[in-house]
Amino acid sequence: MSAARGWPARGSRQAELLAKLDIHRPEDLVIHLPLRYEDETRLTPVAQALPGQTAQIEAVTLSCEIAQPRRQLLARLRDAAGDEIVARWINFYPSLQRQLTPGRRVRLFGEVRGGFFGIEMVHPRLRPVEEGEPLPRALTPVYPTTAGLTQTALRGLVEEALENTALDDPLPAEMRHRLALPGFAEAIHSLHRPPPDAAPAALAARASPAWRRIKFEELLVQQLSLRRAYNARRAHEAVSLPPLRALTDALHAHLPFSLTAAQRRAVEEIAADLAAPHPMQRLLQGDVGSGKTVVAACAMLRAAENGWQAALMAPTEILAEQHYRKLTAWFAPLGLDIVWLSGGRRKREREAGLTRLRSGECLLAVGTHALIEDPVDLPRLALAVVDEQHRFGVRQRLALREKGATGMRPHMLMMSATPIPRTLAMTHYADLDVSVLDELPPGRTPVRTRLVSAARRGEIVARLKAACLEGRQAYWVCPLIEESETLQLQTALETWEALKAALPELRIGLLHGRLKSGEKAATMAAFAAGDLHVLVATTVIEVGVDVPRASLMVIEHAERFGLAQLHQLRGRVGRGAAQSSCVLMYAQPLSATARARLKVIYGQSDGFAIAREDLRIRGPGEFVGARQSGLPLLRYADLEADADMIEPARQAAEELLAGAPEAVDGLLARWLGGREGLLRA
Ligand code: ADP
Ligand code: MG
């Protein structure tokens, strides 16, 4: 294909520039669509040119000179009606001056301005023409490009690609009619060379039938590639873990609570996956505090009762340790112990743990990313659980998977409190199965949220004191300082000192990321045991920390935090029966986005609603970024504007996969070329 007629030679400058645009073959040019269009199909007489409008004017040069002091090229021209216009260039090549030799006829294209000399154009595009030269019959496309590749060159390449590439339509005609979509060739031609009477508003808004066809195809390809990845995964083998019940029943018998209906449902969905001989790939989504840990514990138990290993990976040491303690409390009565691995553990303990995992003597491991390091060997790994999965990159999740027995893939359970909005779940996460915990354990009282100006800090400190003397416990979260961890640390230290000085009657602890792991663990344990009234902390407590007795949360400079973060932080309280409150301190002046965020977090407690608002405020880009995979991003379709096409695209994908494999191949080849492999991650 690279030998196609007119295709720039491999290694040539032009080929390199095209590669920058991710264009590697003529097929890629065909779907390299214009950003916008210019209308060169009409000429505007100078007398009718209005300042502020874009126009094309044909005129003959009267004079052209380099004007000082600012060295600009100044040309005066006259059109057929005898009206004059001035054109100016501040940067120019000598060749431009030659094209403007007096008597030469040119077409100027650009924005018209009312200047000192009358009507003028600054830096118009210029084309020398002969008298009577015909006008283009289609609008002129303007393509996304890169420095060094001109629009003219790119247009030429696209023209050639359109001529030399087969534009056959993979969509069955019946499907096209049903969805009222034009054919591929028709859509592509009309997008590259729209007729001058094309509805300009629909073209610009990318809402014309041709645009809808392309966007639909793009969404369809995304669905197809995700479904293929899903099916490819199902073709792998995994250890089948049937329910044996012995241990599971024993766990339920001594848990201090019974599972919510949502938890039971998730446990069953996971159990059904685990019993199958191919790897599970399931996302367990549940709002902060919905009780995901115990669901993971049930899954891990299923592996253990079958004599296989399970590992749970968490993003921070504090969280990993907390999981270790909680799981130990649940599992020790069943006679199961757990190896705990984290960066901060002593060498000897670590070695001992590694040996027990390697020999298969111990079936359960909990840890930070230390779990995926080299010396860790889990020869009988059948289940890998990743908590707060969005905190890990694809590579880390894959590394955990690779720890399993050769030839077999472990089942994967990913957990997240960041709810994925529906449109994103249907597009970018369609290769995962999802279980949702849509209910909180009973007995929680909603958290009262207050917004307080930082100017009233004194009042807050007084309230904190009163609350703690009544026996309550509180978190005090220090401001996020994104530019500098050192600065953030310093702020935490200062806050801690200041609170200790102001409240000598309270016991106040400090927690931040730089503490040694033993110190972190000791501080967390003291707070959990009720020995500390207040825990001053950086955002290390953001995820997962679970101390049900804490009922007051103060967040300083709340305006600096993102919505998901505020929701996570607030979720640290409201876990017990006591009325909890969250005080969001903010400093003026507030930016418009910060104000919008605070308004949302004040008015909403539901994680899904907050995520929807977050999507609205930030756009989908960052959510998609969080997936960090080789997934092709959507170039043309917009998840909000084109949401109505997602479900039809999903259905169409299923139809094609079931009945038209050649159409699937054609679509994937056209849109992904050889890049589909990236999706297998
Ligand atoms: P998250 O989903 O945020 O990870 P956790 O698993 O940390 O939530 O659970 C939050 C708290 O709720 C923990 O203290 C946990 O022991 C408790 N919990 C979990 N399930 C239930 C339940 N069904 N009934 C009562 N408490 C529960
Ligand atoms: Mg959790």
XYZ file of C-alpha atoms and ligand atoms in Angstrom:
709
model
C 0.000 0.000 0.000
C 2.907 2.329 0.678
C 3.770 1.940 -2.989
C 0.491 3.568 -4.008
C 0.756 6.042 -6.808
C 1.684 9.521 -5.625
C 2.462 8.457 -2.084
C 5.580 10.215 -0.777
C 8.644 7.998 -0.618
C 9.369 6.321 2.687
C 11.724 8.429 4.796
C 11.070 11.575 2.765
C 10.395 14.820 4.561
C 6.786 14.762 3.452
C 6.311 11.208 4.684
C 7.735 12.265 8.058
C 5.388 15.224 8.290
C 2.431 13.019 7.459
C 3.539 10.531 10.093
C 3.353 13.349 12.634
C -0.316 13.572 11.783
C -0.552 9.793 12.230
C -1.060 9.406 8.489
C 0.813 6.412 7.130
C -1.124 5.323 4.062
C -3.563 6.767 1.530
C -6.459 5.269 3.533
C -5.480 7.486 6.460
C -5.683 10.578 4.259
C -9.151 9.624 3.110
C -10.388 9.898 6.691
C -8.282 12.946 7.497
C -11.219 15.320 7.399
C -11.335 19.119 7.202
C -11.520 21.262 10.289
C -13.508 23.869 8.382
C -14.055 25.253 4.897
C -13.423 28.442 2.995
C -15.700 29.662 0.260
C -13.632 30.454 -2.834
C -16.490 29.686 -5.160
C -17.558 33.321 -5.289
C -15.917 36.685 -5.918
C -16.894 39.740 -3.914
C -16.633 43.179 -5.531
C -14.572 45.566 -3.349
C -17.566 47.878 -3.103
C -19.599 45.110 -1.411
C -16.864 43.799 0.899
C -17.835 44.411 4.519
C -15.254 44.823 7.279
C -15.134 41.739 9.484
C -16.203 39.384 6.702
C -14.078 36.829 4.917
C -14.140 37.412 1.178
C -12.408 36.573 -2.064
C -11.559 39.536 -4.229
C -10.103 39.458 -7.734
C -8.064 42.517 -8.666
C -5.127 43.769 -10.706
C -2.058 45.194 -8.995
C -1.540 48.930 -9.355
C 1.550 49.262 -7.209
C 3.579 47.211 -4.779
C 6.337 48.470 -2.506
C 8.191 47.734 0.695
C 7.059 50.407 3.118
C 9.231 51.574 6.027
C 9.715 51.950 8.935
C 8.231 48.588 9.860
C 9.191 46.938 6.620
C 5.919 45.699 5.271
C 4.854 44.830 1.787
C 2.101 47.190 0.705
C 0.139 46.587 -2.493
C -2.671 48.609 -4.027
C -5.025 46.757 -6.344
C -8.121 47.577 -8.359
C -11.068 45.306 -9.135
C -13.176 45.064 -12.308
C -15.568 47.787 -11.107
C -12.664 50.181 -10.571
C -12.676 50.095 -6.745
C -9.371 49.921 -4.915
C -8.155 47.781 -2.054
C -4.894 47.670 -0.078
C -3.180 44.418 0.863
C -0.455 44.293 3.521
C 2.062 41.660 4.608
C 4.330 42.036 7.602
C 6.263 38.839 6.874
C 6.851 37.895 3.284
C 9.146 36.155 0.852
C 10.593 37.999 -2.151
C 8.524 35.711 -4.399
C 5.385 37.368 -3.091
C 6.555 40.729 -4.374
C 7.123 39.217 -7.827
C 3.576 37.882 -7.906
C 2.385 41.433 -7.266
C 4.175 43.096 -10.165
C 1.902 45.932 -11.415
C -0.521 44.698 -14.046
C -0.697 41.161 -12.628
C -4.114 39.717 -11.795
C -4.547 37.950 -8.465
C -7.230 36.588 -6.164
C -6.999 37.642 -2.540
C -8.697 35.603 0.146
C -8.976 36.781 3.743
C -10.681 38.970 6.245
C -11.700 42.428 5.098
C -10.831 45.348 7.371
C -11.641 49.023 7.286
C -8.134 50.517 7.299
C -6.513 53.917 7.098
C -6.435 53.714 3.304
C -10.008 52.442 2.935
C -10.794 48.736 2.583
C -7.764 46.500 3.240
C -6.678 42.928 3.858
C -3.795 41.915 6.113
C -1.932 38.764 5.115
C -4.539 37.566 2.637
C -3.913 34.304 0.864
C -2.907 35.143 -2.695
C -3.218 33.296 -5.979
C -2.076 34.652 -9.349
C -4.779 34.026 -12.007
C -5.498 34.671 -15.658
C -8.460 36.755 -16.653
C -11.620 34.627 -16.793
C -10.082 31.747 -14.869
C -12.957 29.579 -13.599
C -13.779 29.546 -9.886
C -13.561 26.340 -7.846
C -16.899 24.530 -7.740
C -16.490 23.133 -4.223
C -15.736 24.777 -0.883
C -12.039 24.754 -0.038
C -11.228 22.386 2.830
C -8.899 23.457 5.625
C -7.213 20.412 7.171
C -5.545 19.898 10.497
C -1.870 20.019 9.660
C 1.578 20.404 11.143
C 4.318 22.999 10.648
C 6.028 22.488 7.290
C 3.087 20.868 5.534
C 1.049 23.485 3.686
C -2.675 23.316 3.067
C -1.987 23.256 -0.660
C 0.320 20.257 -0.368
C -2.074 18.451 1.924
C -5.029 19.155 -0.370
C -3.082 17.725 -3.292
C -2.261 14.568 -1.343
C -5.871 14.137 -0.259
C -7.100 14.585 -3.835
C -4.743 11.882 -4.996
C -5.679 9.558 -2.176
C -9.353 10.003 -2.997
C -8.656 9.025 -6.568
C -6.471 6.033 -5.860
C -8.210 4.458 -2.895
C -11.172 2.135 -3.013
C -13.982 3.771 -1.080
C -16.227 0.768 -0.756
C -18.885 0.756 1.871
C -18.587 -1.964 4.488
C -21.993 -1.210 6.000
C -24.790 -3.401 4.644
C -27.203 -1.295 2.599
C -30.106 -2.375 4.775
C -28.378 -1.065 7.905
C -27.545 2.206 6.193
C -31.133 2.765 5.191
C -32.438 1.870 8.587
C -30.097 4.416 10.176
C -30.674 6.965 7.401
C -26.955 7.289 6.718
C -25.423 8.163 3.346
C -22.919 5.816 1.697
C -19.233 6.029 2.635
C -17.930 7.303 -0.701
C -20.690 9.886 -0.941
C -20.055 11.111 2.614
C -16.283 11.249 2.155
C -16.468 13.139 -1.128
C -18.918 15.661 0.188
C -16.788 16.279 3.285
C -13.574 16.821 1.354
C -15.233 18.848 -1.405
C -18.598 20.128 -0.243
C -20.735 21.762 -2.923
C -21.115 25.533 -2.415
C -24.794 25.111 -1.576
C -24.041 22.721 1.314
C -25.816 24.012 4.430
C -22.919 25.903 6.017
C -24.285 25.758 9.559
C -24.743 21.957 9.498
C -21.283 21.540 7.987
C -19.682 23.754 10.588
C -21.522 22.044 13.447
C -20.597 18.688 11.942
C -24.255 17.762 11.968
C -24.763 17.165 8.242
C -25.710 13.619 7.161
C -22.178 13.119 5.818
C -20.644 14.033 9.169
C -23.107 11.783 10.985
C -22.138 8.903 8.762
C -18.447 9.337 9.592
C -19.028 9.784 13.296
C -21.280 6.751 13.374
C -18.627 4.718 11.644
C -16.022 5.894 14.129
C -18.207 4.954 17.110
C -18.976 1.641 15.460
C -15.290 0.875 14.987
C -14.672 1.664 18.620
C -17.390 -0.775 19.658
C -16.055 -3.415 17.296
C -12.513 -3.186 18.551
C -13.635 -3.331 22.164
C -15.845 -6.351 21.478
C -12.988 -8.053 19.679
C -10.671 -7.389 22.602
C -13.346 -8.809 24.888
C -13.720 -11.938 22.787
C -9.972 -12.366 22.463
C -9.742 -12.356 26.229
C -12.437 -14.976 26.521
C -10.303 -17.199 24.336
C -7.602 -17.332 27.025
C -7.629 -19.931 29.720
C -7.990 -19.292 33.408
C -8.356 -21.444 36.481
C -11.983 -22.280 37.089
C -12.895 -21.582 40.718
C -16.200 -23.277 41.533
C -18.024 -22.411 44.746
C -17.023 -24.711 47.585
C -18.798 -22.614 50.219
C -16.934 -23.964 53.263
C -14.850 -20.870 53.902
C -17.339 -18.431 52.444
C -20.071 -19.610 54.783
C -17.710 -19.400 57.737
C -16.844 -15.808 56.812
C -20.476 -14.752 56.616
C -21.106 -16.393 59.948
C -18.683 -14.157 61.798
C -18.774 -10.881 59.821
C -20.095 -8.171 62.132
C -22.673 -7.189 59.500
C -24.666 -8.805 56.739
C -24.098 -7.868 53.125
C -26.335 -5.337 51.416
C -28.413 -6.549 48.484
C -26.019 -4.759 46.123
C -23.013 -6.466 47.689
C -24.686 -9.876 47.437
C -25.455 -9.256 43.782
C -21.841 -8.255 43.047
C -20.495 -11.275 44.946
C -22.700 -13.536 42.824
C -21.745 -11.906 39.536
C -18.097 -12.304 40.416
C -18.587 -15.899 41.565
C -20.179 -16.810 38.237
C -17.177 -15.327 36.383
C -14.687 -17.094 38.627
C -16.293 -20.458 37.987
C -15.699 -20.076 34.245
C -12.483 -21.344 32.631
C -11.595 -17.995 31.056
C -10.343 -14.862 32.729
C -12.774 -12.486 34.355
C -12.221 -8.822 33.626
C -14.653 -7.062 35.882
C -14.914 -3.555 37.239
C -16.557 -3.220 40.633
C -17.872 0.263 40.868
C -19.294 1.616 44.060
C -19.431 4.992 45.650
C -17.083 5.843 48.476
C -18.102 3.775 51.513
C -20.331 1.372 49.620
C -18.321 -1.592 50.931
C -16.215 -2.837 48.045
C -13.539 -4.383 50.264
C -15.718 -7.152 51.627
C -16.839 -8.037 48.092
C -13.178 -8.397 47.131
C -12.607 -10.481 50.247
C -15.333 -12.932 49.184
C -13.687 -13.292 45.773
C -10.265 -13.866 47.331
C -11.735 -16.471 49.604
C -13.108 -18.318 46.597
C -9.561 -18.633 45.242
C -8.206 -19.757 48.593
C -10.864 -22.387 49.202
C -9.946 -23.882 45.829
C -6.296 -23.931 46.832
C -5.247 -21.067 44.542
C -3.648 -17.708 45.292
C -5.223 -14.252 45.281
C -3.486 -10.876 45.485
C -4.895 -7.453 46.319
C -2.979 -4.367 45.185
C -3.697 -0.886 46.590
C -2.174 2.440 45.537
C -0.906 3.699 48.896
C 0.829 2.116 51.856
C -1.791 3.357 54.257
C -4.521 1.750 52.257
C -2.616 -1.496 51.731
C -1.980 -1.777 55.427
C -5.589 -1.070 56.261
C -6.674 -3.794 53.867
C -4.151 -6.129 55.410
C -5.547 -5.513 58.894
C -9.152 -5.797 57.828
C -8.638 -8.975 55.820
C -6.583 -10.490 58.624
C -9.402 -9.824 61.066
C -11.871 -11.487 58.703
C -9.682 -14.388 57.589
C -7.637 -15.328 60.653
C -10.623 -17.084 62.286
C -10.826 -19.226 59.136
C -7.221 -20.262 59.585
C -6.001 -18.255 56.572
C -3.102 -15.891 56.826
C -1.921 -13.166 54.501
C 1.458 -11.913 53.310
C 1.709 -8.156 53.398
C 4.133 -6.556 50.952
C 4.982 -2.889 50.801
C 8.039 -0.782 50.117
C 8.523 -0.011 53.785
C 8.623 -3.526 55.242
C 11.795 -4.859 56.805
C 13.984 -6.981 54.625
C 13.768 -10.104 56.752
C 9.959 -10.024 57.020
C 9.813 -9.393 53.339
C 12.037 -12.318 52.442
C 10.033 -14.629 54.664
C 6.814 -13.477 53.036
C 8.199 -13.954 49.535
C 9.275 -17.486 50.329
C 5.843 -18.405 51.645
C 4.215 -17.045 48.507
C 6.687 -18.735 46.207
C 6.181 -22.127 47.818
C 2.425 -21.709 47.662
C 2.249 -22.176 51.443
C 0.472 -18.837 51.749
C -2.425 -18.182 49.404
C -3.155 -14.525 50.004
C -1.087 -11.415 49.386
C -1.892 -7.767 50.003
C 0.371 -4.901 49.078
C 1.235 -1.780 47.189
C 2.934 -1.809 43.803
C 5.642 -3.757 45.699
C 3.517 -6.738 44.664
C 4.482 -6.404 41.034
C 8.209 -6.120 41.635
C 10.538 -8.740 40.319
C 11.220 -11.040 43.251
C 7.515 -11.533 43.927
C 6.467 -14.924 42.677
C 2.862 -16.068 42.847
C 2.935 -19.408 41.056
C -0.670 -20.241 41.867
C -2.169 -16.803 41.304
C -5.739 -17.184 40.101
C -7.226 -13.828 41.084
C -5.735 -10.346 41.023
C -7.673 -7.512 42.659
C -6.719 -3.902 41.974
C -8.212 -1.383 44.385
C -8.680 2.222 43.271
C -7.743 1.002 39.825
C -7.636 4.469 38.253
C -4.545 5.167 40.360
C -2.575 2.557 38.457
C -1.365 2.582 34.875
C -2.151 -0.153 32.378
C 1.402 -1.390 32.645
C 1.113 -1.952 36.387
C -2.189 -3.758 36.044
C -0.688 -5.949 33.345
C 2.379 -6.645 35.471
C 0.160 -8.006 38.207
C -1.610 -10.214 35.709
C 1.733 -11.567 34.487
C 2.499 -12.881 37.974
C 0.173 -15.784 37.364
C 0.909 -19.361 36.365
C 2.284 -19.697 32.859
C -0.301 -20.449 30.225
C -3.107 -19.296 32.483
C -4.359 -15.814 33.077
C -5.600 -14.782 36.483
C -9.079 -13.413 36.866
C -8.992 -9.633 37.324
C -11.229 -7.608 39.590
C -10.777 -3.864 39.399
C -12.375 -1.603 41.942
C -13.113 2.076 41.684
C -15.148 4.695 43.479
C -14.946 7.007 40.502
C -18.176 6.309 38.698
C -17.839 6.285 34.971
C -20.581 8.279 33.276
C -22.849 6.157 31.120
C -21.669 7.391 27.735
C -18.064 6.697 28.688
C -18.878 3.306 30.116
C -20.553 2.392 26.842
C -17.699 3.646 24.716
C -14.329 3.485 26.388
C -15.001 0.732 28.908
C -17.157 -1.566 26.823
C -14.577 -4.351 27.043
C -15.119 -4.740 30.782
C -17.965 -6.335 32.657
C -19.239 -4.082 35.366
C -20.804 -4.710 38.765
C -22.244 -1.733 40.571
C -22.795 -1.215 44.286
C -25.649 1.235 44.114
C -26.551 1.178 47.780
C -24.719 2.178 50.941
C -24.654 -0.063 54.022
C -27.509 0.780 56.375
C -27.228 3.124 59.310
C -25.208 5.822 57.627
C -26.323 9.384 58.152
C -25.712 11.780 55.298
C -22.754 14.118 55.762
C -23.642 17.766 56.338
C -21.482 19.951 54.095
C -20.676 23.581 54.874
C -18.797 26.148 52.830
C -16.881 28.580 54.974
C -14.579 31.405 53.981
C -11.000 31.016 55.202
C -11.452 34.340 56.955
C -13.511 32.454 59.551
C -10.795 29.977 60.411
C -10.934 30.965 64.106
C -14.564 29.856 64.354
C -13.756 26.531 62.756
C -10.937 25.859 65.198
C -13.317 26.632 68.081
C -15.903 24.217 66.666
C -13.271 21.570 66.214
C -12.311 21.906 69.856
C -15.906 21.682 71.072
C -16.594 18.627 68.893
C -13.477 16.778 70.038
C -14.146 17.510 73.694
C -17.541 15.856 73.158
C -15.630 12.767 72.080
C -15.713 13.162 68.306
C -12.718 12.646 66.016
C -11.719 14.805 63.091
C -9.572 14.952 59.976
C -7.948 18.232 59.021
C -6.830 18.091 55.403
C -4.069 20.454 54.335
C -4.174 22.253 51.044
C -3.080 20.611 47.885
C -0.021 22.304 46.438
C 0.413 20.767 43.042
C 3.667 22.461 42.121
C 5.644 21.248 45.083
C 5.474 18.284 47.396
C 7.989 19.932 49.715
C 5.810 22.979 50.054
C 2.811 20.802 50.734
C 4.721 18.990 53.428
C 5.798 22.229 54.998
C 2.229 23.479 55.062
C 1.125 20.282 56.757
C 3.830 20.685 59.413
C 2.893 24.303 60.033
C -0.784 23.495 60.283
C -0.027 20.735 62.728
C 2.132 23.038 64.893
C -0.477 25.788 64.785
C -3.343 23.493 65.763
C -1.317 21.965 68.586
C -0.553 25.438 69.910
C -4.162 26.581 69.609
C -5.660 23.420 71.093
C -3.299 22.169 73.803
C -6.047 20.085 75.383
C -6.385 17.867 72.256
C -4.168 15.063 71.001
C -3.291 15.839 67.413
C -1.429 13.572 64.990
C 0.213 14.254 61.645
C 0.159 12.074 58.564
C 1.911 12.669 55.268
C 3.537 10.739 52.460
C 7.142 11.225 53.580
C 6.784 9.553 56.965
C 8.434 6.174 57.385
C 5.903 3.409 56.935
C 6.163 2.369 60.572
C 5.345 5.919 61.654
C 2.433 6.114 59.255
C 1.078 2.825 60.505
C 1.457 3.848 64.160
C -0.310 7.178 63.589
C -3.157 5.549 61.659
C -3.527 2.900 64.349
C -3.632 5.536 67.100
C -6.300 7.480 65.245
C -8.318 4.326 64.521
C -8.103 3.337 68.201
C -9.400 6.740 69.295
C -6.123 7.824 70.916
C -5.914 10.906 68.718
C -8.642 13.531 68.484
C -7.457 15.109 65.286
C -5.493 13.798 62.349
C -3.796 16.521 60.343
C -3.097 15.031 56.942
C -2.117 15.696 53.382
C -4.118 14.074 50.611
C -2.524 10.704 51.473
C -5.805 9.975 53.228
C -7.778 10.653 50.096
C -8.447 7.078 49.144
C -9.821 4.212 51.077
C -9.001 5.219 54.658
C -11.740 3.861 56.873
C -12.116 5.016 60.478
C -15.850 4.860 61.174
C -15.609 6.870 64.409
C -14.269 9.993 62.698
C -17.169 12.337 62.060
C -15.702 15.727 61.243
C -13.694 16.649 58.173
C -12.126 20.039 57.575
C -10.611 20.698 54.145
C -8.448 23.769 53.747
C -8.334 25.538 50.401
C -11.092 23.314 49.113
C -11.135 25.420 45.955
C -7.861 23.801 44.855
C -9.217 20.266 44.814
C -10.969 18.496 41.979
C -14.534 17.271 42.398
C -13.653 13.590 42.538
C -11.039 14.330 45.184
C -13.428 16.363 47.328
C -15.987 13.599 47.095
C -13.388 11.003 48.111
C -12.175 13.119 51.008
C -15.651 13.825 52.262
C -16.322 10.096 52.061
C -13.849 9.539 54.919
C -16.592 10.674 57.296
C -20.217 9.605 57.540
C -19.138 5.991 57.978
C -20.571 5.517 61.444
C -23.912 6.213 63.037
C -22.985 9.706 64.306
C -24.033 12.823 62.389
C -20.947 13.803 60.384
C -19.993 17.111 58.881
C -17.564 18.306 56.306
C -16.323 21.888 56.359
C -14.953 23.176 53.075
C -12.777 26.213 53.694
C -12.129 28.349 50.671
C -10.051 31.429 49.969
C -11.190 34.318 47.795
C -11.080 35.115 44.961
C -12.682 32.011 43.487
C -12.298 31.202 39.804
C -15.484 30.404 37.900
C -14.621 26.678 37.756
C -13.719 26.519 41.437
C -17.023 28.170 42.277
C -18.852 25.687 40.046
C -17.100 22.747 41.719
C -17.850 23.930 45.239
C -21.466 24.442 44.309
C -21.703 20.863 43.048
C -20.026 19.291 46.067
C -22.200 21.386 48.398
C -25.420 20.383 46.677
C -24.697 16.726 45.841
C -23.740 13.666 47.811
C -24.295 11.045 45.144
C -21.062 9.992 43.469
C -22.710 9.386 40.103
C -24.320 12.799 40.021
C -20.997 14.370 40.980
C -19.179 12.489 38.244
C -21.735 13.687 35.705
C -21.181 17.278 36.775
C -17.450 16.709 36.709
C -17.724 15.483 33.143
C -19.717 18.576 32.270
C -17.194 20.941 33.845
C -14.023 19.256 32.608
C -15.065 17.513 29.415
C -14.494 13.805 28.812
C -10.801 14.108 27.962
C -9.539 13.655 31.491
C -11.776 10.710 32.225
C -10.597 8.990 29.119
C -7.025 9.855 30.033
C -7.513 7.987 33.279
C -7.940 4.805 31.358
C -4.379 5.212 30.051
C -4.570 2.566 27.441
C -3.849 2.258 23.778
C -7.492 2.845 23.079
C -8.038 4.949 19.978
C -9.517 8.268 20.955
C -12.476 9.572 19.064
C -11.458 12.154 16.510
C -14.802 13.201 15.139
C -17.590 11.874 17.318
C -18.307 13.818 20.469
C -19.604 11.878 23.444
C -22.063 14.573 24.390
C -23.186 15.950 21.057
C -23.407 12.506 19.461
C -24.627 10.533 22.466
C -27.706 9.499 20.479
C -25.544 7.432 18.121
C -23.737 5.377 20.752
C -26.461 2.827 21.379
C -27.187 2.315 17.637
C -23.435 1.878 17.097
C -23.314 -0.741 19.827
C -26.221 -2.648 18.293
C -24.726 -2.392 14.825
C -21.438 -3.771 16.173
C -23.216 -6.814 17.526
C -25.050 -7.378 14.273
C -21.885 -7.162 12.212
C -19.867 -9.382 14.535
C -22.588 -11.991 14.360
C -23.310 -11.864 10.639
C -20.763 -9.906 8.614
C -17.155 -10.638 9.610
C -15.799 -9.204 6.350
C -17.475 -5.880 7.119
C -15.829 -5.928 10.543
C -12.419 -6.578 9.020
C -12.920 -3.816 6.468
C -13.934 -1.266 9.086
C -11.112 -2.103 11.483
C -8.545 -2.049 8.681
C -9.743 1.333 7.495
C -9.805 3.039 10.869
C -7.154 1.268 12.879
C -4.746 -0.028 10.279
C -2.383 -2.259 12.190
C -3.026 -0.686 15.538
C -5.695 -2.971 16.872
C -3.176 -4.953 18.875
C -2.881 -2.095 21.341
C -6.335 -2.862 22.559
C -5.524 -6.256 23.841
C -4.087 -4.813 27.039
P -15.290 1.377 49.898
O -16.331 0.888 48.944
O -15.220 2.870 49.926
O -13.959 0.728 49.689
P -15.166 -0.055 52.382
O -15.047 -1.402 51.815
O -13.957 0.567 52.974
O -15.810 0.959 51.340
O -16.347 -0.105 53.448
C -16.717 1.041 54.199
C -17.128 0.636 55.601
O -18.381 -0.017 55.597
C -16.162 -0.333 56.261
O -16.014 0.027 57.624
C -16.842 -1.657 56.115
O -16.421 -2.570 57.096
C -18.292 -1.263 56.276
N -19.241 -2.159 55.609
C -19.081 -2.778 54.426
N -20.181 -3.490 54.111
C -21.078 -3.289 55.108
C -22.403 -3.758 55.349
N -23.030 -4.558 54.495
N -23.003 -3.351 56.488
C -22.380 -2.527 57.342
N -21.132 -2.072 57.182
C -20.469 -2.433 56.074
Mg -12.019 1.143 49.298
